[in-house]
C-alpha cells in the first residue's frame, strides 16, 4: 500500500532527467533572440548635413557663405546593427552550451554557465546600443567640410556614409530651417 501511495502522489519534478538544464538552455536562447531583436530595433538612426545653401540669385553658396558654381556636397550617416554583435550573441550561446557539455560537473554548475551566458548576452546588447547611440550622436557632422574622416562606433554598430550634391529642394529646406532658427532666437 505504501508503494502505491508513493507512485500516485503528484510530483513537481519531471520524468525527463536534466529538465532544469533544458529549461535554462531554452531561457538562454530566448534571451539571445530578444537581445538580437532589441539590438536591431534600437540600432537604427540617421542624420545628415548640407553645408551651404542657396543665394538670393538662385545660385549655390558654400558653408562660408561664398558663392560657388557647384552645389555643396551633403553628407548622410546611417547607423545600423553590426553583424559582429549578432555573431557574438550566437557565439556566447554556443560557447555556454559547449561549456556545459565539457566542464559542468553537476546541475547547479551547468545552470551557472547558462545563467552567466544569458547575462552576458543581455549586457552586450545594452552596452552596444548605448555606446553606438552616444558615439553616433557625438559624430561632428556639422563640422564636415567635404574632407576628413568620421570615426564610427565599430564593432558596436555599423555606419553607412553617403554623400551627394545638394539639390535645390534640399537647399530650400536648409534655408527655411536657418530662417526658422534665426526667428526663434529673436
Short mmCIF file of C-alpha atoms in Angstrom, two decimals:
data_model
loop_
_atom_site.label_atom_id
_atom_site.label_comp_id
_atom_site.label_asym_id
_atom_site.label_seq_id
_atom_site.Cartn_x
_atom_site.Cartn_y
_atom_site.Cartn_z
CA UNK A 1 0.00 0.00 0.00
CA UNK A 2 2.76 2.47 0.77
CA UNK A 3 4.39 1.84 -2.62
CA UNK A 4 1.13 2.52 -4.43
CA UNK A 5 0.59 5.73 -2.49
CA UNK A 6 4.10 6.95 -3.39
CA UNK A 7 3.58 6.32 -7.11
CA UNK A 8 0.21 8.05 -7.18
CA UNK A 9 1.40 11.10 -5.27
CA UNK A 10 1.83 14.12 -7.57
CA UNK A 11 5.42 15.20 -8.07
CA UNK A 12 6.74 18.56 -9.10
CA UNK A 13 9.74 17.06 -10.87
CA UNK A 14 9.60 15.99 -14.50
CA UNK A 15 10.35 12.47 -15.56
CA UNK A 16 12.97 13.80 -18.01
CA UNK A 17 16.44 13.87 -16.47
CA UNK A 18 18.14 17.29 -16.62
CA UNK A 19 14.90 19.21 -17.09
CA UNK A 20 16.36 22.20 -15.23
CA UNK A 21 19.23 22.39 -17.70
CA UNK A 22 16.90 22.15 -20.70
CA UNK A 23 14.77 24.95 -19.25
CA UNK A 24 17.86 27.15 -18.79
CA UNK A 25 19.05 26.45 -22.34
CA UNK A 26 15.62 27.49 -23.59
CA UNK A 27 15.83 30.64 -21.45
CA UNK A 28 19.29 31.42 -22.87
CA UNK A 29 18.05 31.05 -26.44
CA UNK A 30 15.02 33.27 -25.74
CA UNK A 31 17.24 35.92 -24.11
CA UNK A 32 19.57 35.83 -27.13
CA UNK A 33 16.68 36.19 -29.58
CA UNK A 34 15.11 39.07 -27.62
CA UNK A 35 18.53 40.74 -27.31
CA UNK A 36 19.10 40.42 -31.06
CA UNK A 37 15.66 41.83 -31.82
CA UNK A 38 16.07 44.71 -29.34
CA UNK A 39 19.60 45.44 -30.54
CA UNK A 40 18.46 45.51 -34.17
CA UNK A 41 15.49 47.73 -33.33
CA UNK A 42 17.37 50.33 -31.29
CA UNK A 43 20.38 50.43 -33.60
CA UNK A 44 18.71 52.34 -36.41
CA UNK A 45 19.41 56.02 -36.57
CA UNK A 46 20.41 58.60 -39.11
CA UNK A 47 21.48 62.17 -39.57
CA UNK A 48 22.57 64.43 -42.38
CA UNK A 49 24.15 67.81 -43.02
CA UNK A 50 24.38 70.06 -46.05
CA UNK A 51 26.95 72.85 -45.65
CA UNK A 52 25.87 75.88 -47.60
CA UNK A 53 22.62 76.67 -49.32
CA UNK A 54 21.07 78.87 -51.99
CA UNK A 55 21.94 82.53 -52.57
CA UNK A 56 19.31 85.19 -53.28
CA UNK A 57 20.05 84.99 -57.01
CA UNK A 58 19.34 81.22 -57.03
CA UNK A 59 22.97 80.11 -57.13
CA UNK A 60 24.61 77.98 -54.52
CA UNK A 61 26.73 79.16 -51.60
CA UNK A 62 29.22 77.14 -49.59
CA UNK A 63 29.40 76.80 -45.79
CA UNK A 64 31.35 80.08 -45.54
CA UNK A 65 28.61 81.96 -47.44
CA UNK A 66 30.68 82.42 -50.61
CA UNK A 67 29.04 81.97 -54.00
CA UNK A 68 30.01 78.78 -55.77
CA UNK A 69 29.24 77.31 -59.18
CA UNK A 70 28.78 73.78 -57.89
CA UNK A 71 26.21 72.55 -55.43
CA UNK A 72 27.58 71.89 -51.93
CA UNK A 73 28.02 68.23 -51.05
CA UNK A 74 25.65 66.84 -48.43
CA UNK A 75 26.64 64.03 -46.08
CA UNK A 76 24.27 61.45 -44.62
CA UNK A 77 25.14 58.94 -41.91
CA UNK A 78 23.01 55.89 -41.16
CA UNK A 79 23.58 53.79 -38.02
CA UNK A 80 22.78 50.11 -38.40
CA UNK A 81 23.28 46.94 -36.35
CA UNK A 82 26.73 45.40 -36.62
CA UNK A 83 26.80 41.80 -37.83
CA UNK A 84 29.70 41.22 -35.41
CA UNK A 85 27.46 41.82 -32.38
CA UNK A 86 24.80 39.46 -33.74
CA UNK A 87 27.55 36.90 -34.32
CA UNK A 88 28.76 37.49 -30.73
CA UNK A 89 25.27 36.64 -29.39
CA UNK A 90 25.35 33.31 -31.24
CA UNK A 91 28.94 32.64 -30.15
CA UNK A 92 28.06 33.23 -26.48
CA UNK A 93 25.13 30.81 -26.69
CA UNK A 94 27.20 28.11 -28.40
CA UNK A 95 30.13 28.62 -26.01
CA UNK A 96 27.83 28.27 -23.00
CA UNK A 97 26.28 25.07 -24.28
CA UNK A 98 29.74 23.70 -25.09
CA UNK A 99 30.99 24.63 -21.61
CA UNK A 100 28.05 22.81 -20.05
CA UNK A 101 28.78 19.72 -22.09
CA UNK A 102 32.51 19.73 -21.40
CA UNK A 103 33.00 21.25 -17.95
CA UNK A 104 29.81 21.11 -15.91
CA UNK A 105 30.15 18.63 -13.06
CA UNK A 106 26.56 18.78 -11.87
CA UNK A 107 23.23 20.52 -12.49
CA UNK A 108 24.00 23.64 -10.39
CA UNK A 109 27.29 24.26 -12.24
CA UNK A 110 25.55 23.78 -15.61
CA UNK A 111 22.87 26.27 -14.60
CA UNK A 112 25.56 28.78 -13.57
CA UNK A 113 27.21 28.57 -17.00
CA UNK A 114 23.88 29.11 -18.75
CA UNK A 115 22.79 31.96 -16.45
CA UNK A 116 26.11 33.76 -16.92
CA UNK A 117 25.80 33.42 -20.67
CA UNK A 118 22.26 34.87 -20.61
CA UNK A 119 23.53 37.80 -18.54
CA UNK A 120 26.47 38.31 -20.92
CA UNK A 121 24.16 38.43 -23.94
CA UNK A 122 21.82 40.94 -22.28
CA UNK A 123 24.69 43.14 -21.08
CA UNK A 124 26.36 43.06 -24.50
CA UNK A 125 23.12 44.15 -26.18
CA UNK A 126 22.51 47.06 -23.80
CA UNK A 127 26.13 48.23 -23.81
CA UNK A 128 26.37 48.01 -27.61
CA UNK A 129 23.23 50.08 -28.12
CA UNK A 130 24.31 52.68 -25.55
CA UNK A 131 27.86 53.03 -26.88
CA UNK A 132 26.72 53.17 -30.51
CA UNK A 133 23.94 55.70 -30.00
CA UNK A 134 26.08 58.01 -27.85
CA UNK A 135 29.05 57.74 -30.22
CA UNK A 136 26.80 58.31 -33.25
CA UNK A 137 25.24 61.38 -31.64
CA UNK A 138 28.70 62.78 -30.95
CA UNK A 139 29.98 62.48 -34.55
CA UNK A 140 30.69 66.11 -35.54
CA UNK A 141 28.76 66.04 -38.80
CA UNK A 142 28.23 69.82 -38.84
CA UNK A 143 31.98 70.38 -38.92
CA UNK A 144 32.37 68.34 -42.10
CA UNK A 145 33.87 70.29 -44.99
CA UNK A 146 33.88 67.56 -47.62
CA UNK A 147 37.16 66.05 -46.50
CA UNK A 148 38.35 64.11 -43.50
CA UNK A 149 37.23 61.00 -41.71
CA UNK A 150 34.48 60.20 -39.24
CA UNK A 151 35.26 57.68 -36.52
CA UNK A 152 32.47 55.16 -36.11
CA UNK A 153 31.40 53.01 -33.14
CA UNK A 154 32.96 49.86 -34.54
CA UNK A 155 32.36 46.99 -33.61
CA UNK A 156 29.25 48.01 -31.64
CA UNK A 157 27.46 49.46 -34.64
CA UNK A 158 27.85 49.89 -38.38
CA UNK A 159 27.61 53.29 -40.06
CA UNK A 160 26.96 53.91 -43.72
CA UNK A 161 28.22 57.20 -45.18
CA UNK A 162 26.51 58.68 -48.24
CA UNK A 163 27.47 61.91 -49.97
CA UNK A 164 25.62 63.64 -52.79
CA UNK A 165 25.35 67.15 -54.21
CA UNK A 166 22.70 69.37 -52.68
CA UNK A 167 19.52 69.60 -54.73
CA UNK A 168 17.55 72.81 -54.97
CA UNK A 169 14.81 71.26 -52.80
CA UNK A 170 17.31 70.45 -50.07
CA UNK A 171 18.71 73.95 -50.32
CA UNK A 172 15.24 75.40 -49.75
CA UNK A 173 14.79 73.20 -46.66
CA UNK A 174 18.17 74.32 -45.31
CA UNK A 175 17.21 77.94 -45.93
CA UNK A 176 13.83 77.54 -44.20
CA UNK A 177 15.42 75.80 -41.22
CA UNK A 178 18.01 78.59 -40.90
CA UNK A 179 15.32 81.28 -41.06
CA UNK A 180 13.23 79.43 -38.51
CA UNK A 181 16.19 79.13 -36.15
CA UNK A 182 17.01 82.82 -36.53
CA UNK A 183 13.39 83.84 -35.88
CA UNK A 184 13.27 81.61 -32.80
CA UNK A 185 16.22 83.48 -31.29
CA UNK A 186 14.55 86.91 -31.81
#
